[in-house]
mmCIF file of C-alpha atoms in Angstrom:
data_model
loop_
_atom_site.group_PDB
_atom_site.id
_atom_site.type_symbol
_atom_site.label_atom_id
_atom_site.label_comp_id
_atom_site.label_asym_id
_atom_site.label_seq_id
_atom_site.Cartn_x
_atom_site.Cartn_y
_atom_site.Cartn_z
ATOM 1 C CA UNK A 1 0.000 0.000 0.000
ATOM 2 C CA UNK A 2 1.304 3.456 -0.831
ATOM 3 C CA UNK A 3 0.212 6.801 0.553
ATOM 4 C CA UNK A 4 -1.781 7.516 -2.598
ATOM 5 C CA UNK A 5 -3.557 4.189 -3.098
ATOM 6 C CA UNK A 6 -6.349 2.910 -0.876
ATOM 7 C CA UNK A 7 -5.843 -0.311 1.012
ATOM 8 C CA UNK A 8 -7.680 -3.375 -0.183
ATOM 9 C CA UNK A 9 -10.532 -4.202 2.175
ATOM 10 C CA UNK A 10 -9.323 -6.905 4.540
ATOM 11 C CA UNK A 11 -11.672 -6.439 7.451
ATOM 12 C CA UNK A 12 -8.708 -5.261 9.530
ATOM 13 C CA UNK A 13 -7.392 -1.762 10.099
ATOM 14 C CA UNK A 14 -3.699 -1.314 9.427
ATOM 15 C CA UNK A 15 -1.494 0.287 12.032
ATOM 16 C CA UNK A 16 -0.972 3.337 9.807
ATOM 17 C CA UNK A 17 -4.727 3.682 9.351
ATOM 18 C CA UNK A 18 -5.149 3.816 13.121
ATOM 19 C CA UNK A 19 -2.570 6.584 13.372
ATOM 20 C CA UNK A 20 -3.770 8.589 10.401
ATOM 21 C CA UNK A 21 -7.519 7.853 10.551
ATOM 22 C CA UNK A 22 -7.849 11.471 11.629
ATOM 23 C CA UNK A 23 -5.446 13.491 9.509
ATOM 24 C CA UNK A 24 -2.779 15.597 11.208
ATOM 25 C CA UNK A 25 -3.601 19.259 11.672
ATOM 26 C CA UNK A 26 -2.495 21.844 9.154
ATOM 27 C CA UNK A 27 0.976 23.142 10.057
ATOM 28 C CA UNK A 28 -0.339 26.562 11.151
ATOM 29 C CA UNK A 29 -2.970 24.938 13.369
ATOM 30 C CA UNK A 30 -0.389 22.563 14.823
ATOM 31 C CA UNK A 31 1.975 25.457 15.553
ATOM 32 C CA UNK A 32 -0.797 27.369 17.341
ATOM 33 C CA UNK A 33 -1.738 24.306 19.404
ATOM 34 C CA UNK A 34 1.816 23.479 20.470
ATOM 35 C CA UNK A 35 2.596 27.147 21.193
ATOM 36 C CA UNK A 36 -0.493 27.237 23.425
ATOM 37 C CA UNK A 37 0.614 24.041 25.161
ATOM 38 C CA UNK A 38 3.898 25.714 26.118
ATOM 39 C CA UNK A 39 1.927 28.633 27.555
ATOM 40 C CA UNK A 40 0.181 26.242 29.946
ATOM 41 C CA UNK A 41 2.915 23.706 30.748
ATOM 42 C CA UNK A 42 6.451 23.647 32.115
ATOM 43 C CA UNK A 43 8.885 20.742 31.965
ATOM 44 C CA UNK A 44 10.383 19.269 35.155
ATOM 45 C CA UNK A 45 13.928 19.720 33.821
ATOM 46 C CA UNK A 46 13.303 23.350 32.913
ATOM 47 C CA UNK A 47 11.836 24.099 36.345
ATOM 48 C CA UNK A 48 14.794 22.399 38.034
ATOM 49 C CA UNK A 49 17.327 24.286 35.893
ATOM 50 C CA UNK A 50 15.682 27.615 36.703
ATOM 51 C CA UNK A 51 15.663 26.864 40.434
ATOM 52 C CA UNK A 52 19.235 25.555 40.437
ATOM 53 C CA UNK A 53 20.542 28.608 38.548
ATOM 54 C CA UNK A 54 20.247 30.638 41.736
ATOM 55 C CA UNK A 55 18.607 33.982 42.186
ATOM 56 C CA UNK A 56 14.984 34.703 41.506
ATOM 57 C CA UNK A 57 13.617 32.283 38.885
ATOM 58 C CA UNK A 58 10.672 34.601 38.210
ATOM 59 C CA UNK A 59 8.069 32.101 39.396
ATOM 60 C CA UNK A 60 7.009 30.208 42.500
ATOM 61 C CA UNK A 61 6.485 26.431 42.610
ATOM 62 C CA UNK A 62 3.310 25.234 44.322
ATOM 63 C CA UNK A 63 2.748 21.700 45.645
ATOM 64 C CA UNK A 64 -1.003 21.081 45.635
ATOM 65 C CA UNK A 65 -0.917 17.715 47.464
ATOM 66 C CA UNK A 66 -1.940 16.755 50.986
ATOM 67 C CA UNK A 67 0.267 17.318 54.024
ATOM 68 C CA UNK A 68 1.044 13.584 54.176
ATOM 69 C CA UNK A 69 2.213 13.664 50.563
ATOM 70 C CA UNK A 70 4.221 16.861 51.147
ATOM 71 C CA UNK A 71 5.974 15.181 54.084
ATOM 72 C CA UNK A 72 6.961 12.227 51.871
ATOM 73 C CA UNK A 73 8.822 14.605 49.580
ATOM 74 C CA UNK A 74 8.490 17.901 47.738
ATOM 75 C CA UNK A 75 10.395 20.222 45.435
ATOM 76 C CA UNK A 76 12.863 22.328 47.451
ATOM 77 C CA UNK A 77 11.526 25.828 47.988
ATOM 78 C CA UNK A 78 7.990 24.925 46.910
ATOM 79 C CA UNK A 79 4.978 26.478 48.614
ATOM 80 C CA UNK A 80 2.630 23.897 50.097
ATOM 81 C CA UNK A 81 -1.000 24.717 49.363
ATOM 82 C CA UNK A 82 -3.421 21.820 48.899
ATOM 83 C CA UNK A 83 -5.961 22.468 46.163
ATOM 84 C CA UNK A 84 -8.888 22.450 48.608
ATOM 85 C CA UNK A 85 -7.319 25.406 50.465
ATOM 86 C CA UNK A 86 -6.379 27.575 47.475
ATOM 87 C CA UNK A 87 -9.457 29.824 47.569
ATOM 88 C CA UNK A 88 -8.977 30.439 51.292
ATOM 89 C CA UNK A 89 -5.176 30.803 51.520
ATOM 90 C CA UNK A 90 -3.708 31.799 48.127
ATOM 91 C CA UNK A 91 -3.992 35.509 48.867
ATOM 92 C CA UNK A 92 -1.816 35.092 51.977
ATOM 93 C CA UNK A 93 0.812 32.865 50.388
ATOM 94 C CA UNK A 94 1.145 34.023 46.786
ATOM 95 C CA UNK A 95 1.787 37.287 44.934
ATOM 96 C CA UNK A 96 -0.468 37.775 41.893
ATOM 97 C CA UNK A 97 2.440 39.448 40.083
ATOM 98 C CA UNK A 98 4.556 36.262 40.257
ATOM 99 C CA UNK A 99 3.659 33.328 37.992
ATOM 100 C CA UNK A 100 2.902 30.040 39.753
ATOM 101 C CA UNK A 101 3.981 26.577 38.565
ATOM 102 C CA UNK A 102 1.766 23.873 40.073
ATOM 103 C CA UNK A 103 2.524 20.195 40.546
ATOM 104 C CA UNK A 104 0.918 17.146 42.088
ATOM 105 C CA UNK A 105 1.960 13.459 42.118
ATOM 106 C CA UNK A 106 2.543 12.695 38.459
ATOM 107 C CA UNK A 107 1.154 12.227 34.983
ATOM 108 C CA UNK A 108 -1.631 9.964 36.244
ATOM 109 C CA UNK A 109 -2.961 12.681 38.538
ATOM 110 C CA UNK A 110 -4.815 15.832 37.539
ATOM 111 C CA UNK A 111 -4.387 17.558 40.891
ATOM 112 C CA UNK A 112 -1.952 20.103 39.443
ATOM 113 C CA UNK A 113 -4.491 20.889 36.724
ATOM 114 C CA UNK A 114 -7.232 21.450 39.315
ATOM 115 C CA UNK A 115 -4.887 23.649 41.352
ATOM 116 C CA UNK A 116 -3.910 25.637 38.253
ATOM 117 C CA UNK A 117 -7.574 26.149 37.409
ATOM 118 C CA UNK A 118 -8.367 27.348 40.935
ATOM 119 C CA UNK A 119 -5.455 29.803 40.826
ATOM 120 C CA UNK A 120 -6.307 31.072 37.342
ATOM 121 C CA UNK A 121 -9.891 31.695 38.469
ATOM 122 C CA UNK A 122 -8.461 33.820 41.293
ATOM 123 C CA UNK A 123 -6.415 35.890 38.841
ATOM 124 C CA UNK A 124 -2.987 34.220 39.075
ATOM 125 C CA UNK A 125 -0.716 33.527 36.104
ATOM 126 C CA UNK A 126 -0.152 29.798 36.207
ATOM 127 C CA UNK A 127 1.501 26.849 34.484
ATOM 128 C CA UNK A 128 1.382 23.150 35.282
ATOM 129 C CA UNK A 129 4.646 21.215 35.722
ATOM 130 C CA UNK A 130 4.336 18.144 33.514
ATOM 131 C CA UNK A 131 5.294 14.903 35.227
ATOM 132 C CA UNK A 132 4.755 16.263 38.729
ATOM 133 C CA UNK A 133 6.681 15.075 41.736
ATOM 134 C CA UNK A 134 7.086 11.595 40.250
ATOM 135 C CA UNK A 135 9.187 12.871 37.367
ATOM 136 C CA UNK A 136 11.048 15.313 39.598
ATOM 137 C CA UNK A 137 12.332 12.293 41.541
ATOM 138 C CA UNK A 138 12.717 10.040 38.479
ATOM 139 C CA UNK A 139 14.929 12.639 36.787
ATOM 140 C CA UNK A 140 17.237 12.594 39.805
ATOM 141 C CA UNK A 141 16.555 16.033 41.271
ATOM 142 C CA UNK A 142 16.947 16.627 45.000
ATOM 143 C CA UNK A 143 13.778 16.760 47.070
ATOM 144 C CA UNK A 144 12.967 17.585 50.664
ATOM 145 C CA UNK A 145 11.169 15.390 53.194
ATOM 146 C CA UNK A 146 10.378 15.865 56.870
ATOM 147 C CA UNK A 147 13.705 14.072 57.469
ATOM 148 C CA UNK A 148 15.841 16.301 55.237
ATOM 149 C CA UNK A 149 17.067 16.446 51.644
ATOM 150 C CA UNK A 150 17.161 13.306 49.511
ATOM 151 C CA UNK A 151 18.062 12.419 45.951
ATOM 152 C CA UNK A 152 17.635 9.202 43.979
ATOM 153 C CA UNK A 153 19.554 8.059 40.940
ATOM 154 C CA UNK A 154 17.987 9.273 37.726
ATOM 155 C CA UNK A 155 15.884 6.786 35.803
ATOM 156 C CA UNK A 156 17.721 6.337 32.473
ATOM 157 C CA UNK A 157 14.354 6.193 30.686
ATOM 158 C CA UNK A 158 13.417 9.693 31.830
ATOM 159 C CA UNK A 159 16.711 11.514 32.134
ATOM 160 C CA UNK A 160 19.633 11.679 29.725
ATOM 161 C CA UNK A 161 23.077 10.734 30.921
ATOM 162 C CA UNK A 162 24.367 14.051 29.616
ATOM 163 C CA UNK A 163 23.390 17.471 30.967
ATOM 164 C CA UNK A 164 21.253 18.280 27.902
ATOM 165 C CA UNK A 165 18.718 16.002 26.252
ATOM 166 C CA UNK A 166 18.734 18.052 23.054
ATOM 167 C CA UNK A 167 15.059 18.909 23.138
#
């Protein structure tokens, strides 16, 4: 089968048909979508690099998980504000002139999304840190617990062996 000839009916869908059943977006539409995605999301490695560079990174990191989860480990310097308390406490803990980067457990959790929504509805500039705390730890970045600072070896499937992944 070539890209220009239809497949003979076999009763089965080819792998390519499953991928391209809905055609890719036009390049301009794709560019707008991916640009918008970067407006709403931050990468764990980029957040870590900004925090490790020293000085004011220009944003604050917010952990939206429970106190028990916070105690198990959190991003150094993060503000702890569980999502359920955002409406009540954000005004005391956050400056509306400073963008907020939210995180929760990981990619299987939408807690950071709910926290970002709550903050945006209160007038804060906000991004969600993709991968959450899970990927912070998996990429080998230091984290704080109630017992002190810890660090685990980076998972080679999530973190390059070199300083730059090239993306």
